[in-house]
Coordinates of C-alpha atoms in Angstrom, one line a residue:
X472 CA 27.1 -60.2 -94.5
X473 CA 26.1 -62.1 -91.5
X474 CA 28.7 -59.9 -89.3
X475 CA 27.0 -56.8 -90.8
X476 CA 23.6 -58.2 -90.1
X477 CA 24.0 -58.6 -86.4
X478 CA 25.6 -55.3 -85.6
X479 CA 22.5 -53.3 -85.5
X480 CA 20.6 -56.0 -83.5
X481 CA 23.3 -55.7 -80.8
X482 CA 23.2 -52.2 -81.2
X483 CA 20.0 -51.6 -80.7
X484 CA 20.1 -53.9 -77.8
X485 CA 23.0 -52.2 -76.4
X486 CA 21.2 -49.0 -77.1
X487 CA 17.8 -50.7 -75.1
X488 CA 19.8 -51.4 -72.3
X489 CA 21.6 -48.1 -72.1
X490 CA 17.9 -46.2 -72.6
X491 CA 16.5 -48.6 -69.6
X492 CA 19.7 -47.7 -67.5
X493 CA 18.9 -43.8 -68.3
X494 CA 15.9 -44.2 -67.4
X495 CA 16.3 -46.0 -64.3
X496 CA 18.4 -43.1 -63.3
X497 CA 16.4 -40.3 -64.0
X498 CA 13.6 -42.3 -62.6
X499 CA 15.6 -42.6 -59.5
X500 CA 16.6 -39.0 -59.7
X501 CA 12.8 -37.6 -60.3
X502 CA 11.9 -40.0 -57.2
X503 CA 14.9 -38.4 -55.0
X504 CA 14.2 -35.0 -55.9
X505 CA 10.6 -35.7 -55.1
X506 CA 10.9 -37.3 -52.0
X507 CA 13.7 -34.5 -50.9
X508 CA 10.7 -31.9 -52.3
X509 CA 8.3 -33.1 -50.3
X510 CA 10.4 -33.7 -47.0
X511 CA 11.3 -29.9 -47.9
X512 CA 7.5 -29.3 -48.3
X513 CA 6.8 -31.4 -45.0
X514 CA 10.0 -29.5 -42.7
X515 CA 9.1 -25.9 -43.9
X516 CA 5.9 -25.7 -41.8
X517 CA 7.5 -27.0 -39.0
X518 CA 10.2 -25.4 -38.8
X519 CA 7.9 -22.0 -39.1
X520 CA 5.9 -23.2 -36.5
X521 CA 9.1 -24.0 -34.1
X522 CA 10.5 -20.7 -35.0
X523 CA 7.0 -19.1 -33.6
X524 CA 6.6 -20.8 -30.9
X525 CA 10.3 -20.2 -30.2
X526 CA 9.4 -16.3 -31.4
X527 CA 6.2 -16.4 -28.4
X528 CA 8.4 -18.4 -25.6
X529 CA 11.1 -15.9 -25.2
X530 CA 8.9 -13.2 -25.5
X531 CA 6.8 -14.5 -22.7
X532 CA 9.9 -15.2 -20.8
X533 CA 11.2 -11.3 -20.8
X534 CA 7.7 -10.3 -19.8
X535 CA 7.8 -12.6 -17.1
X536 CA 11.0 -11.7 -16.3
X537 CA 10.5 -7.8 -16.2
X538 CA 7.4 -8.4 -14.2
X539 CA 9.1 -10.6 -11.6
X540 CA 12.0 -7.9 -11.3
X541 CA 8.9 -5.4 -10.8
X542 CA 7.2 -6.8 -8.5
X543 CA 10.8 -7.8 -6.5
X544 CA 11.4 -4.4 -6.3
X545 CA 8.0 -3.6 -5.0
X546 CA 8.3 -6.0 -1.9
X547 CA 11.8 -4.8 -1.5
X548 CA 10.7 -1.4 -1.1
X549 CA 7.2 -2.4 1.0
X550 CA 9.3 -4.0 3.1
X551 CA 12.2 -1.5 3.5
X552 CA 8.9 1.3 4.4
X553 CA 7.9 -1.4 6.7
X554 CA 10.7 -1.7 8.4
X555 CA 11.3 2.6 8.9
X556 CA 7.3 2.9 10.0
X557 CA 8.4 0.4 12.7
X558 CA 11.3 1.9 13.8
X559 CA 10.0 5.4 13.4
X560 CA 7.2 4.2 15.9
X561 CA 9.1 2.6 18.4
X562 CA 11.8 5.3 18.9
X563 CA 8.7 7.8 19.1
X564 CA 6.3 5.3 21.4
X565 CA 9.0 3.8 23.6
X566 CA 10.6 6.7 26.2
X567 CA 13.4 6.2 28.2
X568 CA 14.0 3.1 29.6
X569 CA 16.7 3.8 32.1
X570 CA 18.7 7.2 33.0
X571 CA 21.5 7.7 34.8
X572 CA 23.8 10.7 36.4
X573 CA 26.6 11.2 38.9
X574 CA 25.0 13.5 41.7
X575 CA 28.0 15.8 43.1
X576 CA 27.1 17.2 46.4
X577 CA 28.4 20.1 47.5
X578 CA 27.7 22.6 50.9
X579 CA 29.2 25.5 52.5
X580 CA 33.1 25.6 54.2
X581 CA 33.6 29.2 55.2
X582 CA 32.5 28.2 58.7
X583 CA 34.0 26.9 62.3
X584 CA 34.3 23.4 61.9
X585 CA 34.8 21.2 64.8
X586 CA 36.3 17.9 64.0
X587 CA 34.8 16.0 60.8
X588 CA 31.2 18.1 60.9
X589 CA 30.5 20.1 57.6
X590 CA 29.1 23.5 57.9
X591 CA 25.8 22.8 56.0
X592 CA 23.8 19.8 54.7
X593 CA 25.6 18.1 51.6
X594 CA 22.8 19.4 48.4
X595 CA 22.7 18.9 45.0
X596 CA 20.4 20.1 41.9
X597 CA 20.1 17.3 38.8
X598 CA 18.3 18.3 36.0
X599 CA 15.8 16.0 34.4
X600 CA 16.5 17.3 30.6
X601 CA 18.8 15.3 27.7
X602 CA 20.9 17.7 25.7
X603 CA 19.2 20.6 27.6
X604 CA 16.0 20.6 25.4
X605 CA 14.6 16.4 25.8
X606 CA 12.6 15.4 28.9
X607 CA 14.0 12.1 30.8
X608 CA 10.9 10.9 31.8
X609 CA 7.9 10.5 29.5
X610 CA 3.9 12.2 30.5
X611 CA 2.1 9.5 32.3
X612 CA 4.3 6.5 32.5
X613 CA 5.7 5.6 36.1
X614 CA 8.9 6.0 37.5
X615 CA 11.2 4.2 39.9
X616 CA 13.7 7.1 41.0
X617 CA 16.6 6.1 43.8
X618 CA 19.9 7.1 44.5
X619 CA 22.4 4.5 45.1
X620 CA 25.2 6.3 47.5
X621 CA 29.2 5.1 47.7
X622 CA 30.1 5.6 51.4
X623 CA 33.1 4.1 53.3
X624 CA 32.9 1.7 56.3
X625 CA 34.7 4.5 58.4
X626 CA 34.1 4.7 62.6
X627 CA 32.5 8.2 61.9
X628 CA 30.0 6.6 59.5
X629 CA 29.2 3.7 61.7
X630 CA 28.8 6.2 64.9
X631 CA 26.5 8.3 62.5
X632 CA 23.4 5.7 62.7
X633 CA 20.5 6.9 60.8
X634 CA 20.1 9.9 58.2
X635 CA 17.9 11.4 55.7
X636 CA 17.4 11.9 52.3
X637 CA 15.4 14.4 51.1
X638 CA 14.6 14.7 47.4
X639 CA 12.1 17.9 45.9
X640 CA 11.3 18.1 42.1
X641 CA 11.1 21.3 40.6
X642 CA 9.1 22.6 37.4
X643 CA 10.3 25.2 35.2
X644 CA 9.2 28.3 36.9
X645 CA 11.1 26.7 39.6
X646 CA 7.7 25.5 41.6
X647 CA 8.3 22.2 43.8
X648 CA 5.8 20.0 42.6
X649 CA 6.7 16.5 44.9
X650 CA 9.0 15.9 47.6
X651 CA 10.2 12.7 49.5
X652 CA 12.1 12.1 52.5
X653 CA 14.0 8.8 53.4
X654 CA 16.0 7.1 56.2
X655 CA 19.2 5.0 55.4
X656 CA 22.6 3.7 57.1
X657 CA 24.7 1.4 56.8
X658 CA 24.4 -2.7 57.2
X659 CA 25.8 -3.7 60.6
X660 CA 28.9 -5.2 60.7
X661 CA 30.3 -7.1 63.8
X662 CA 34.4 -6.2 64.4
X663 CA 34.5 -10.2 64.2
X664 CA 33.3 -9.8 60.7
X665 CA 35.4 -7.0 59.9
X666 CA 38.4 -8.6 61.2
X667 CA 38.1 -11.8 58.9
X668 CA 37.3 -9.5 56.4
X669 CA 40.3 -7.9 56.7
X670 CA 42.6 -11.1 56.7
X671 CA 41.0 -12.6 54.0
X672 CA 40.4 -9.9 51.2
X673 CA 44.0 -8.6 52.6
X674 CA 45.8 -9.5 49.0
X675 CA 43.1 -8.1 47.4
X676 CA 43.2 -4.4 50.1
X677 CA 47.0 -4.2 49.4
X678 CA 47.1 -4.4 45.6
X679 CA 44.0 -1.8 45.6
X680 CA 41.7 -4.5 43.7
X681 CA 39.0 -3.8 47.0
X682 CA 38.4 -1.3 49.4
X683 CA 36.3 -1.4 52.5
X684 CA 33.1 0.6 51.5
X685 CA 29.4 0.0 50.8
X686 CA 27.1 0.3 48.2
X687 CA 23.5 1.6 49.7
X688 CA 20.5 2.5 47.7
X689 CA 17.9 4.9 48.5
X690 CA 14.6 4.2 47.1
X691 CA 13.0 7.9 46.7
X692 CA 10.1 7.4 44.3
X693 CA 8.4 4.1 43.7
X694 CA 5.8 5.2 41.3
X695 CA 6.8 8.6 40.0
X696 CA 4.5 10.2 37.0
X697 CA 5.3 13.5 36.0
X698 CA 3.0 15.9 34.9
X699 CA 1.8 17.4 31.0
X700 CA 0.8 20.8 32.5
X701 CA 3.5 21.0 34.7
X702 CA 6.4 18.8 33.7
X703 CA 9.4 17.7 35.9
X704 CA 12.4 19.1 34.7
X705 CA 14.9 19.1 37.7
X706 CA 15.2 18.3 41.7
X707 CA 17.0 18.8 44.3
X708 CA 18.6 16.1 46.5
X709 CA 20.3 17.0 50.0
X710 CA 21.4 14.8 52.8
X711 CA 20.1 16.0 56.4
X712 CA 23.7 15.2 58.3
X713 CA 27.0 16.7 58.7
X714 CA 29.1 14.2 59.2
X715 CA 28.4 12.0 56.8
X716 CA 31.2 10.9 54.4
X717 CA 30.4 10.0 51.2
X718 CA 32.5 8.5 47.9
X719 CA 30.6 9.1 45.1
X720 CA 26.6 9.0 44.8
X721 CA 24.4 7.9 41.3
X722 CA 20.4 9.2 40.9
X723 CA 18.9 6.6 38.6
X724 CA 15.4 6.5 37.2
X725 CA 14.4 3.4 35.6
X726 CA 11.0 2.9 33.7
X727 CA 8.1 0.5 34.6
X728 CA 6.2 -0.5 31.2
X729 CA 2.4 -1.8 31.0
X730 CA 0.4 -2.7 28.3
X731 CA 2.4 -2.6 24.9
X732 CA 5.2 -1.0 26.1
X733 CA 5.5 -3.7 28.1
X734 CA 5.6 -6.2 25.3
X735 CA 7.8 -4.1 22.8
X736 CA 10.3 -3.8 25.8
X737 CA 9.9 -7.7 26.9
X738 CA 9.5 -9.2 23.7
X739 CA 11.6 -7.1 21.5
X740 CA 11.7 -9.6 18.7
X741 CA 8.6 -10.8 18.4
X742 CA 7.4 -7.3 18.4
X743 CA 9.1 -6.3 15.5
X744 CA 8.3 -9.0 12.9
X745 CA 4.7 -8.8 13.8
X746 CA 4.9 -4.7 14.0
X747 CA 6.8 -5.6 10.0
X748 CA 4.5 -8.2 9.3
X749 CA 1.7 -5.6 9.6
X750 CA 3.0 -2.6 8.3
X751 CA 3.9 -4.4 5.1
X752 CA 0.4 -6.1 4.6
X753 CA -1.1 -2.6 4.8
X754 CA 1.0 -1.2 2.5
X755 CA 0.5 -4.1 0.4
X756 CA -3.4 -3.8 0.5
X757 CA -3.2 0.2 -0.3
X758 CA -0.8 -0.8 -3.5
X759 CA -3.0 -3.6 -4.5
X760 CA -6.0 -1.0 -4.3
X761 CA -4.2 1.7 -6.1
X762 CA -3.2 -0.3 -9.0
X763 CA -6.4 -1.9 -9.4
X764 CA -7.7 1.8 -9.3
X765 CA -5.1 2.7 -12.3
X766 CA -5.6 0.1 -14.6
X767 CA -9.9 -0.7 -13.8
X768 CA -11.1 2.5 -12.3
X769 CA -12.3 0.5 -9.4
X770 CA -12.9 -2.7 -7.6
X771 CA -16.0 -3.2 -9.7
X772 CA -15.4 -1.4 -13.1
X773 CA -17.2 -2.8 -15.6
X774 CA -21.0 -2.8 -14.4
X775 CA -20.2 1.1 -13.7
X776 CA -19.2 1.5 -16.9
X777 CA -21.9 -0.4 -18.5
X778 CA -24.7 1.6 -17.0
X779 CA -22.8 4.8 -17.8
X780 CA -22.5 4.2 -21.4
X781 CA -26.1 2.8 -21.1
X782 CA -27.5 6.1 -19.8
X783 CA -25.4 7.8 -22.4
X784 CA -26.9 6.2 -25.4
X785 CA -30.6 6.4 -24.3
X786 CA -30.0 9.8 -23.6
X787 CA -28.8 10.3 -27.5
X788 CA -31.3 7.7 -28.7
X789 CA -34.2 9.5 -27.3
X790 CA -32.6 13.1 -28.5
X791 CA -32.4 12.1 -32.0
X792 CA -35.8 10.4 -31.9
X793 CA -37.5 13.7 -31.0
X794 CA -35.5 15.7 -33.6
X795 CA -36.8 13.1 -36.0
X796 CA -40.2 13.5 -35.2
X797 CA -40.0 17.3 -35.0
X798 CA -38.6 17.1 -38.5
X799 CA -41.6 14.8 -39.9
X800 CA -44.2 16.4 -38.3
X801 CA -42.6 19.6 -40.3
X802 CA -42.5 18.5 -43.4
X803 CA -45.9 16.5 -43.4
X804 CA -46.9 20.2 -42.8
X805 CA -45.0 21.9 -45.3
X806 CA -46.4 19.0 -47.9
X807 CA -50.4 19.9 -46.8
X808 CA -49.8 23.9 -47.6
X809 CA -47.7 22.9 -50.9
X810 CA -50.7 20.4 -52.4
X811 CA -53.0 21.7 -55.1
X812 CA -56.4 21.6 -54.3
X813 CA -58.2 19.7 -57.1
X814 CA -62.2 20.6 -58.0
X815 CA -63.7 18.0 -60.1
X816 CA -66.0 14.9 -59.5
X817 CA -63.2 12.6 -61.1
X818 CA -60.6 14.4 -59.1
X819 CA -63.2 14.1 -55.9
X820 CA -63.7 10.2 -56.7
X821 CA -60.1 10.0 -57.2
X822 CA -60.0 11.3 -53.8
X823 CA -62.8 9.4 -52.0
X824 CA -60.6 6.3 -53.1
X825 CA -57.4 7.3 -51.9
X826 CA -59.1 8.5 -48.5
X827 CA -58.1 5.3 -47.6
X828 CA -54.4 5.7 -48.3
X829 CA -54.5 9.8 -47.4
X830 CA -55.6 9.4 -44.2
X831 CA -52.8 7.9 -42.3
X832 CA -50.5 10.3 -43.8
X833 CA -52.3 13.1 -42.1
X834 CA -52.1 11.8 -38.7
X835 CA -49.5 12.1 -36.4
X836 CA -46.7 9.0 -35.8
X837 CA -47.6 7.0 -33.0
X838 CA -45.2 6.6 -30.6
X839 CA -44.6 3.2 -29.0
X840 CA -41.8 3.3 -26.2
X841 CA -39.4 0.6 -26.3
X842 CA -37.6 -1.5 -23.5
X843 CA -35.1 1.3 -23.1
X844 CA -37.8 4.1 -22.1
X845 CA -37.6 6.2 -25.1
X846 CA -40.4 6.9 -27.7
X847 CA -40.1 5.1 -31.0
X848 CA -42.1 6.3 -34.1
X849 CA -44.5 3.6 -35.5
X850 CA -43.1 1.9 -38.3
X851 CA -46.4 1.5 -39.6
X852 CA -47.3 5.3 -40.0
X853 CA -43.2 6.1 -41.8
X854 CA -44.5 3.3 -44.5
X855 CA -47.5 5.4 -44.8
X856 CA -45.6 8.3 -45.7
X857 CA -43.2 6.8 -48.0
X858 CA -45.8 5.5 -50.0
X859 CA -47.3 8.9 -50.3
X860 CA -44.4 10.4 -51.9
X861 CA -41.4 8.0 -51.6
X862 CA -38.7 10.5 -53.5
X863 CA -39.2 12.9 -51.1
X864 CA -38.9 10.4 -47.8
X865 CA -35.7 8.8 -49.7
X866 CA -33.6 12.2 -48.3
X867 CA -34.6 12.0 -45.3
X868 CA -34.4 8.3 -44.4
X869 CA -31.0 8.7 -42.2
X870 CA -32.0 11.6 -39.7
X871 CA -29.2 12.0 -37.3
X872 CA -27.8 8.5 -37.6
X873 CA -30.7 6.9 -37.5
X874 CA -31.9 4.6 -40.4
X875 CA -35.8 4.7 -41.2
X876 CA -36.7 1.4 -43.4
X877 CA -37.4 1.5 -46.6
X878 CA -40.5 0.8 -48.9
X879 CA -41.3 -2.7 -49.2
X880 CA -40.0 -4.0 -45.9
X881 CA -41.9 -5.6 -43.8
X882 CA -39.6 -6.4 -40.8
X883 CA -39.1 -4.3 -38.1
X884 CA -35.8 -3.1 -38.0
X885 CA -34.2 -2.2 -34.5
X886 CA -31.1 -0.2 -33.7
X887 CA -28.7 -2.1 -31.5
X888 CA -29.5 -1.2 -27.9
X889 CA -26.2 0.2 -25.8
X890 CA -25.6 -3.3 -24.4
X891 CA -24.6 -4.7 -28.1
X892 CA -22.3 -2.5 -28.0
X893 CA -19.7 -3.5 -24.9

């Protein structure tokens, strides 16, 4: 009896401690979910808010990255544009620098010719003309013109002494516009000097690497300009001897530059980056002024836009405020022809004590002119009339979009001016 006694005590304190141990659990359970509901509660925003601002980041990255590509391609192409203008202007600006031709004399044979003399002075014509259409030499700018002439160290050139050059530029009608004439020979040399010469540059003689000759220059023009109505395009160049000997002969014509074309030919360099350097901030002031002219309209957009829209709406304002007065004044009219007239000393007392509310109606709206210039009807005299006969005023309150006020107020209502509007 005892055993059977104690078996439900220890049952039910088996079954106590199993209940407490449940309940620990799902305590523990409630508290984990919980806590893992309101980490999940606490993360969710966050992690919204770091997908947005993730969203807004590379978003602003592609924009910034399209623009930079834009606006690199914009330099790139200022500066190519740059570059051309400057190049363009140079080649157009700068003439000729230097010109060169072979001059081949030639003169007349079909004579008696005793010894080493020619039968006529050695001439020949050069034309002044690149690819038979370009002039050589530029209108205005000076010109050093000489002829440089190859001639051997020969005993009939050292007996000939002194000769001259004669030089005569032609136009193209064939009219001599300048001539020149000068003197030359050849440098003195003693046999001493002629014999050492000779032993020394021997090697040199007998392989053909030298050869006993002279180089002599001319100088024919110093400060030749030619001439806009009459350009140079040709002269003639004959020697005044016959017995000189000659190798070969060169006419060159070589510029001398003042001012800027002295700079862009001295200072090539440092003429072009700041010939670059200008061109592109020009172009980059005209692009700046264009696009602000695209998106704004102008430098200063917004005040012209402001008194625009300002002119605009007092313009309308006043409009409709004279086709509201018009349209009051017409039916106060229509109202004094439509009214019964009433005989009768009640109907006259009636009347003598509603002069005082009759009378205004009669009269015409003042107008008092607001800040923006236009007339405004009196608020005053449109109560007037809507105690009169309010059903009738009730239709016509709004009158062309704009609002009179109704019975019973006693503030003044004002219609936004044009500036509440921007």
């Amino acid at each position: 009896m005892s055993d059977h006694k104690e078996d439900p005590l220890q049952w039910q304190h088996s079954t106590g401690l199993e209940g407490g141990t449940a309940a620990q659990i799902r305590t523990r359970r409630r508290s984990a979910c919980s806590g893992s509901d309101t980490m999940g509660a606490t993360m969710g925003p966050v992690l919204h808010w770091l997908h947005d601002v993730a969203a807004v980041t590379l978003l602003k990255a592609r924009r910034t990255l399209f623009q930079a590509a834009i606006l690199l391609c914009v330099l790139v192409l200022l500066l190519w544009v740059s570059i051309f203008l400057y190049g363009s202007f140079y080649y157009s600006y700068m003439p000729t620098v230097s010109f060169s031709t072979p001059v081949h004399f030639y003169y007349k044979s079909d004579c008696d010719a005793s010894e080493s003399a020619l039968c006529s002075f050695p001439t020949a014509n050069i034309s002044f003309m690149k690819n038979e259409r370009d002039q050589v030499m530029a209108y205005g700018q000076p010109y050093r013109i000489s002829l440089e002439l190859e001639m051997p160290e020969s005993p009939v050139n050292e007996q000939l002494g002194m000769f001259m050059v004669k030089m005569f530029s032609y136009t193209k009608g064939g009219k001599t516009v300048s001539s020149v004439g000068r003197s030359t020979m050849l440098h003195y040399r003693s046999s001493l000097l002629q014999t050492l010469s000779t032993v020394v540059f021997s090697p040199f003689l007998l392989t053909g690497m030298a050869e006993q000759k002279q180089l002599i220059e001319v100088e024919l023009f110093s400060d030749y300009k030619t001439n806009a109505y009459q350009p140079t395009i040709g002269a003639v160049i004959e020697i005044q001897s016959t017995r000189v000997q000659i190798y070969s002969s060169q006419l060159r014509i070589h510029a001398y530059f003042t001012g800027i074309r002295y700079v862009l030919y001295n200072f090539p360099l440092t003429s072009a980056v700041i010939g670059v350097a200008t061109n592109f901030a020009f172009l980059s002031v005209i692009v700046l002024f264009s696009y602000l002219q695209f998106i704004w309209g102008g430098l200063w957009p917004p005040d012209q836009v402001r008194v625009r829209v300002m002119m605009g709406d007092n313009a309308r304002i006043q409009q409709r405020r004279e086709e509201a007065r018009k349209r009051m004044e017409k039916e106060n009219s229509q109202k004094e022809l439509d009214a019964p007239k009433v005989i009768g000393s009640m109907n006259e007392a009636s009347d003598q004590g509603d002069d005082t509310v009759s009378e205004p109606s009669l009269k015409k709206p003042s107008i008092i002119p607001d800040g923006s210039g236009a007339d405004v009807p009196d608020i005053k005299d449109e109560e007037s009339h809507e105690a009169v006969n309010p059903e009738e005023t009730n239709s016509s309150d709004v009158i062309s979009g704009w609002q009179l006020p109704q019975k019973g107020e006693t503030a003044l209502r004002q219609r936004p001016g044009p500036w509440m509007s921007l």
